[in-house]
Coordinates of C-alpha atoms in Angstrom, one line a residue:
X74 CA 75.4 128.3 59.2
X75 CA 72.0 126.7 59.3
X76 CA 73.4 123.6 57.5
X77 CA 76.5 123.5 60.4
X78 CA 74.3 123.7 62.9
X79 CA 72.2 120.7 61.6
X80 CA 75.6 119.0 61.3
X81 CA 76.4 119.4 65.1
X82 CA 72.2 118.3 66.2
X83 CA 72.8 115.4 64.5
X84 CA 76.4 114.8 66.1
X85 CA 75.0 115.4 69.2
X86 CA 72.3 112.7 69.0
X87 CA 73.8 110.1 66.7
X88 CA 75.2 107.9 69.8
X89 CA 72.4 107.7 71.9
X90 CA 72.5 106.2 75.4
X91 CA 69.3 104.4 75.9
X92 CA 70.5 100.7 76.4
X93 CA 68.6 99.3 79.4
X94 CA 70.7 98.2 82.7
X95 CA 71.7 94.6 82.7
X96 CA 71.9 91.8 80.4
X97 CA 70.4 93.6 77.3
X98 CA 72.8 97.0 78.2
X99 CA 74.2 97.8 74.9
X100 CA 73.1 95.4 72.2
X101 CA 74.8 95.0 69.5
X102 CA 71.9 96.1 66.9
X103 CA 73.1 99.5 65.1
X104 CA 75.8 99.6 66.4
X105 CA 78.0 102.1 64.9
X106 CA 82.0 100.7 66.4
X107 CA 83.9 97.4 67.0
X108 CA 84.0 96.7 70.1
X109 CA 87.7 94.3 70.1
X110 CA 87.4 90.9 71.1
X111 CA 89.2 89.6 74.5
X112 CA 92.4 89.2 73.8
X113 CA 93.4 85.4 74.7
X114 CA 95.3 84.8 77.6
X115 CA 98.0 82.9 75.8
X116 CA 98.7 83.4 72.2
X117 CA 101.6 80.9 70.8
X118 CA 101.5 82.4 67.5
X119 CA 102.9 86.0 69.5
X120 CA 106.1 83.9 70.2
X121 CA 107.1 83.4 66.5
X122 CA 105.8 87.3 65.2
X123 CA 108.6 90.1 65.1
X124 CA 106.0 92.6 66.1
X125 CA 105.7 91.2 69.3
X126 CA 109.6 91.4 69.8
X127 CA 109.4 94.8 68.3
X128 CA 106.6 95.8 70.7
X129 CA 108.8 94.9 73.9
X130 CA 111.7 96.6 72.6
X131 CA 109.9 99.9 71.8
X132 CA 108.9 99.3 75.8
X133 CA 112.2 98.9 77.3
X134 CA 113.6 101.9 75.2
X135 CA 110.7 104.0 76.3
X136 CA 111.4 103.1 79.9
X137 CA 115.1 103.8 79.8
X138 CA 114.6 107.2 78.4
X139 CA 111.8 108.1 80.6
X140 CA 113.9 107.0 83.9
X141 CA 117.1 108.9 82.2
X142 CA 115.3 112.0 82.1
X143 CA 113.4 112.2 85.0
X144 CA 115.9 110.7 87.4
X145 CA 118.2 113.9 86.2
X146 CA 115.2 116.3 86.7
X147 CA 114.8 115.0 90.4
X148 CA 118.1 115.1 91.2
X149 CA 119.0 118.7 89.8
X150 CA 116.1 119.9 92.3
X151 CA 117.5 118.3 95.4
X152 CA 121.3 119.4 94.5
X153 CA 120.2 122.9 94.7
X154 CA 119.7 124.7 98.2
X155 CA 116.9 126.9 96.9
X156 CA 114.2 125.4 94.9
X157 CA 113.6 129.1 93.3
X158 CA 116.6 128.4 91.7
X159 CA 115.2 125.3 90.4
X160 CA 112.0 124.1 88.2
X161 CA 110.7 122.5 91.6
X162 CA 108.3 120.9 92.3
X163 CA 106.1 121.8 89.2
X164 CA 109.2 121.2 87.4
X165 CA 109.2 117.3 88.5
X166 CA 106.3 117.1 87.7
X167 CA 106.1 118.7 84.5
X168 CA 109.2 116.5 83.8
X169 CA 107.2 112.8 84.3
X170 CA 104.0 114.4 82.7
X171 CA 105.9 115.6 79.4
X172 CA 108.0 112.6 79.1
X173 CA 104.8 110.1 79.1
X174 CA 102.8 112.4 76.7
X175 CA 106.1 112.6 74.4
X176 CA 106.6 108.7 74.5
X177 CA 103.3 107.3 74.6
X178 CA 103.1 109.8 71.3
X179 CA 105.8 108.0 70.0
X180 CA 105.4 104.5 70.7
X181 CA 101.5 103.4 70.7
X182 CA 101.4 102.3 67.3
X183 CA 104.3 99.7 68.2
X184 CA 103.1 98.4 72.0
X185 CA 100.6 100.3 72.5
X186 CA 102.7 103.2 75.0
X187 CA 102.0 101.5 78.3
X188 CA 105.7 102.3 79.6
X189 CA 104.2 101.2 83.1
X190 CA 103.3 97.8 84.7
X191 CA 100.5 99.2 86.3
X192 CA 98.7 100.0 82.9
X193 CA 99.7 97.1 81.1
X194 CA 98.2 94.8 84.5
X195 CA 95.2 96.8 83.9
X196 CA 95.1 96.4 79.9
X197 CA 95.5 92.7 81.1
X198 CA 92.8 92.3 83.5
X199 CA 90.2 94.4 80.7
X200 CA 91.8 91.2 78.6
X201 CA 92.8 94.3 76.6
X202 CA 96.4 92.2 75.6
X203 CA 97.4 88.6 76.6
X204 CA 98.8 87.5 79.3
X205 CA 102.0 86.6 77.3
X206 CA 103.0 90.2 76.2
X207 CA 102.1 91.5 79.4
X208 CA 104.7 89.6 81.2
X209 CA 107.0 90.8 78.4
X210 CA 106.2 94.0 78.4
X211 CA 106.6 94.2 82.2
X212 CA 109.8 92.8 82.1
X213 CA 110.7 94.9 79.4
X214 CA 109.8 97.5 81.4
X215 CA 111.7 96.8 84.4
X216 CA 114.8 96.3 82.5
X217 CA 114.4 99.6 80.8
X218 CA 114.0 101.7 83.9
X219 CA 116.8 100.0 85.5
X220 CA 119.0 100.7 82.2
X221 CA 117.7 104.3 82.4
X222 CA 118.3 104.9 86.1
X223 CA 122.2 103.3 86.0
X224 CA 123.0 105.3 82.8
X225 CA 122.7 108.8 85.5
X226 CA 124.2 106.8 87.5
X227 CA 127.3 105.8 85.9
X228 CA 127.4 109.7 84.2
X229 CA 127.3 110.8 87.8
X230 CA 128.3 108.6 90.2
X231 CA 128.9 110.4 93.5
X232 CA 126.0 112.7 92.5
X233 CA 123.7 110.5 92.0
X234 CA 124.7 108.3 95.4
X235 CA 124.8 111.8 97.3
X236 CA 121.3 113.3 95.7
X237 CA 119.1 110.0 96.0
X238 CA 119.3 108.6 92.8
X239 CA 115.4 109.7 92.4
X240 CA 114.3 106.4 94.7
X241 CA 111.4 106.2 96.2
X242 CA 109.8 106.4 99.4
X243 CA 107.4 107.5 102.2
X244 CA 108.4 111.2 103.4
X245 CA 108.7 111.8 107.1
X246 CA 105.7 112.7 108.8
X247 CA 103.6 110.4 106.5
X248 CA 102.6 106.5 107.5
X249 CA 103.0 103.6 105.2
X250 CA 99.2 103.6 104.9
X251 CA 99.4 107.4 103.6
X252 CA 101.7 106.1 101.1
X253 CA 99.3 103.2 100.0
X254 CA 96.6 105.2 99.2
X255 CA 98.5 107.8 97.8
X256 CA 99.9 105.2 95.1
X257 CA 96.6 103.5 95.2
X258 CA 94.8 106.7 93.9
X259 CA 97.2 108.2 91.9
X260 CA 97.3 105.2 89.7
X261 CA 93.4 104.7 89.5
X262 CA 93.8 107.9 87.8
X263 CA 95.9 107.1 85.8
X264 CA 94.2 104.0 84.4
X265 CA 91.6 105.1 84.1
X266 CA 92.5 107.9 81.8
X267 CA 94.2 105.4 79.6
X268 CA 91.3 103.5 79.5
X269 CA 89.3 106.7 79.1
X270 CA 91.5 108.0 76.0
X271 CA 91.8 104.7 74.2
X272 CA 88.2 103.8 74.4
X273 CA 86.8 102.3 71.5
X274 CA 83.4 103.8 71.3
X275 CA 84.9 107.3 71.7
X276 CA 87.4 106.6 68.9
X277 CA 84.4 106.0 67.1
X278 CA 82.6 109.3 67.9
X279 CA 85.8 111.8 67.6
X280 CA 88.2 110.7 65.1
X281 CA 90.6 113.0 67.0
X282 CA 90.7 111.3 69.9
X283 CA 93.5 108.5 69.4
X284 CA 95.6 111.2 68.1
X285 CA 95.3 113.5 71.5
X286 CA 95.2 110.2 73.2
X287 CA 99.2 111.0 74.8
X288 CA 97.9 114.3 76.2
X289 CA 95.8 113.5 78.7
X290 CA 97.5 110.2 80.0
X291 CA 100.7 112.8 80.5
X292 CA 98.6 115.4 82.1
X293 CA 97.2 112.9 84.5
X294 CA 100.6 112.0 85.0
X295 CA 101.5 115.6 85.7
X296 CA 98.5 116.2 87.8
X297 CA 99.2 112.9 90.2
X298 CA 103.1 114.6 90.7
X299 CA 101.7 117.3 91.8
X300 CA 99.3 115.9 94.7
X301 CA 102.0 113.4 95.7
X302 CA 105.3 113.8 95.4
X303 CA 105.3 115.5 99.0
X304 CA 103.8 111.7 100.3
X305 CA 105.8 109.3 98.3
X306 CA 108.0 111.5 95.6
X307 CA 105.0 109.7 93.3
X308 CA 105.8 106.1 92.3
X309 CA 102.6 105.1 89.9
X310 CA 104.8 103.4 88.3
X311 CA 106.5 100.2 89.5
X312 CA 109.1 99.8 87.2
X313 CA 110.4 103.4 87.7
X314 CA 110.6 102.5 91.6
X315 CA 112.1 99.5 90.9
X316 CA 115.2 100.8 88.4
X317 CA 116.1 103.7 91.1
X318 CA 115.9 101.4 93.9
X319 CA 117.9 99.0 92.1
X320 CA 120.6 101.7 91.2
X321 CA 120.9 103.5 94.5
X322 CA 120.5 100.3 96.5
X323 CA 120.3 101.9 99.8
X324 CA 118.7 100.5 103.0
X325 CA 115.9 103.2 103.1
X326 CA 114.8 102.6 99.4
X327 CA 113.6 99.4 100.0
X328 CA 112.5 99.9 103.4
X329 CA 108.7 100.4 101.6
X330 CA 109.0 99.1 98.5
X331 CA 105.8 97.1 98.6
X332 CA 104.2 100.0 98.8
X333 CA 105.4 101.2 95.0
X334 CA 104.1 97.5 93.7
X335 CA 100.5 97.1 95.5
X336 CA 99.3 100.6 95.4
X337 CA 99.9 101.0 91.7
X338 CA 98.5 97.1 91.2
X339 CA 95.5 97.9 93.2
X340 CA 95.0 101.1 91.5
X341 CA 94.9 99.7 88.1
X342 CA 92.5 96.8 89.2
X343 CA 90.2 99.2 90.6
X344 CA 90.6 101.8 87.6
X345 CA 89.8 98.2 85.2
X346 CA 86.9 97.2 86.8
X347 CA 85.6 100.7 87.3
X348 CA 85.9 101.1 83.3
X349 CA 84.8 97.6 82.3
X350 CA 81.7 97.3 84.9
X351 CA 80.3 100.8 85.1
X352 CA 81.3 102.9 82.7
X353 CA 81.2 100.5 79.9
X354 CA 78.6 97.8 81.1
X355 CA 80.9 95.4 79.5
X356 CA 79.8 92.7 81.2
X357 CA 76.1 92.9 80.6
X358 CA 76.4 93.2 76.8
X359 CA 74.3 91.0 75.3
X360 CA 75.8 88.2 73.0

């Protein structure tokens, strides 16, 4: 035991945190990870490479299936009368939080398991992937969700037009700037656990970590449904809004649409910044 415990001292203390505050923060002398270069903002070589292709298709399947299952899940808890005959509320939410851990499991070796143009803006602005697969993989995205959502749709046609088709939008008694800030949060958590999980110095430390990396993004997931879907029925996630609101293409779905693009956006900037500036000193690093 002595030996173990000698193990876990020297675990403890083998990443100190004693870089000065500014320019110096950080240095790159015994350093013990690789930090990843920015990623350029256009790479032409990305054009001609299958994995890139590979990467958005991996996106826009991910998105399809995670609109396919969680547009059903919403709309078999507002068919029913009683939501104790339900999964409710928890249920919803237990439905978007296990469907991101499960894919984000399943695709980050390929794209990286952003499934969300919020994230993938964030990634973008930590210069985390270029600008060229971002607009891919938001597009990809997009096109995924709206796949996913007219798939219920054309299985259940007068169901899906009669229960909401999972859409979005600001619930009575709530103002539009309820709903901003609701989305604005919920995605700066988000982010920022993404950015949390996949952080390289901490993949360094715990060789666990990019393996339980999917858990917490879902459970943030799960934990953001369950603050606000009462608000907004929880976008987060502009492309999900999008492909319902596309599908169900009713008046009230795109009465506050905006809302489901900025607040995530914002969130995701503020979640980027936040990681890049404070927590990691990024900009101060020495060269």
């Amino acid at each position: 035991m002595e030996g173990r415990e000698e193990d876990v001292k020297v675990g403890a203390n083998r990443f100190p945190e004693r870089q000065p505050i500014g320019t110096g923060a950080q240095s790159q002398d015994n350093k013990d990870y690789v930090e990843p270069p920015p990623a350029p903002l256009f790479e032409p070589l990305e054009l001609s490479s299958w994995s890139f292709y590979r990467a958005g298709i991996a996106e826009f399947v991910a998105s399809l299936l995670f609109l396919y299952i969680t547009v059903l899940t919403v709309m078999g808890v507002v068919r029913s009368p009683s939501k104790c005959s339900t999964v409710g509320t928890q249920g919803i939410a237990w439905a978007f939080g296990g469907m991101i851990f499960a894919l984000v499991y399943c695709t980050a070796g390929i794209s990286g398991g952003h499934i969300n143009p919020a994230v993938t803006f964030g990634l973008l602005l930590a210069r985390k992937l270029s600008l060229t697969r971002a607009v891919f993989y938001m597009v990809m995205q997009c096109l995924g969700a709206i796949c996913g959502a007219g798939i219920v749709k054309g299985f259940q046609k007068s169901q899906y037009e009669r229960l909401g088709g999972g859409a979005n939008s600001v619930s009575h008694g709530y103002t539009k700037g309820d709903g901003l800030g609701a989305e604005i949060m919920g995605t700066f958590l988000l982010v920022y656990t993404v950015f949390s999980a996949t952080d390289a110095k901490r993949n360094a430390r715990d060789s666990h970590v990019p393996i339980l990396a999917p858990l917490p993004i879902g459970f943030a997931v799960f934990l953001v449904h369950l603050a606000t879907i009462p608000v907004t029925g929880t976008g987060i996630n502009p492309a999900r809004s999008l492909g319902a609101a596309i599908i169900y293409n009713r008046e009230h779905a795109w009465d506050d649409h905006w809302i489901f693009w900025v607040g995530p956006f914002v969130g995701a900037a503020l979640a980027a910044v936040y990681h890049q500036i404070v927590i990691r000193a990024i900009p101060f690093k020495s060269k």
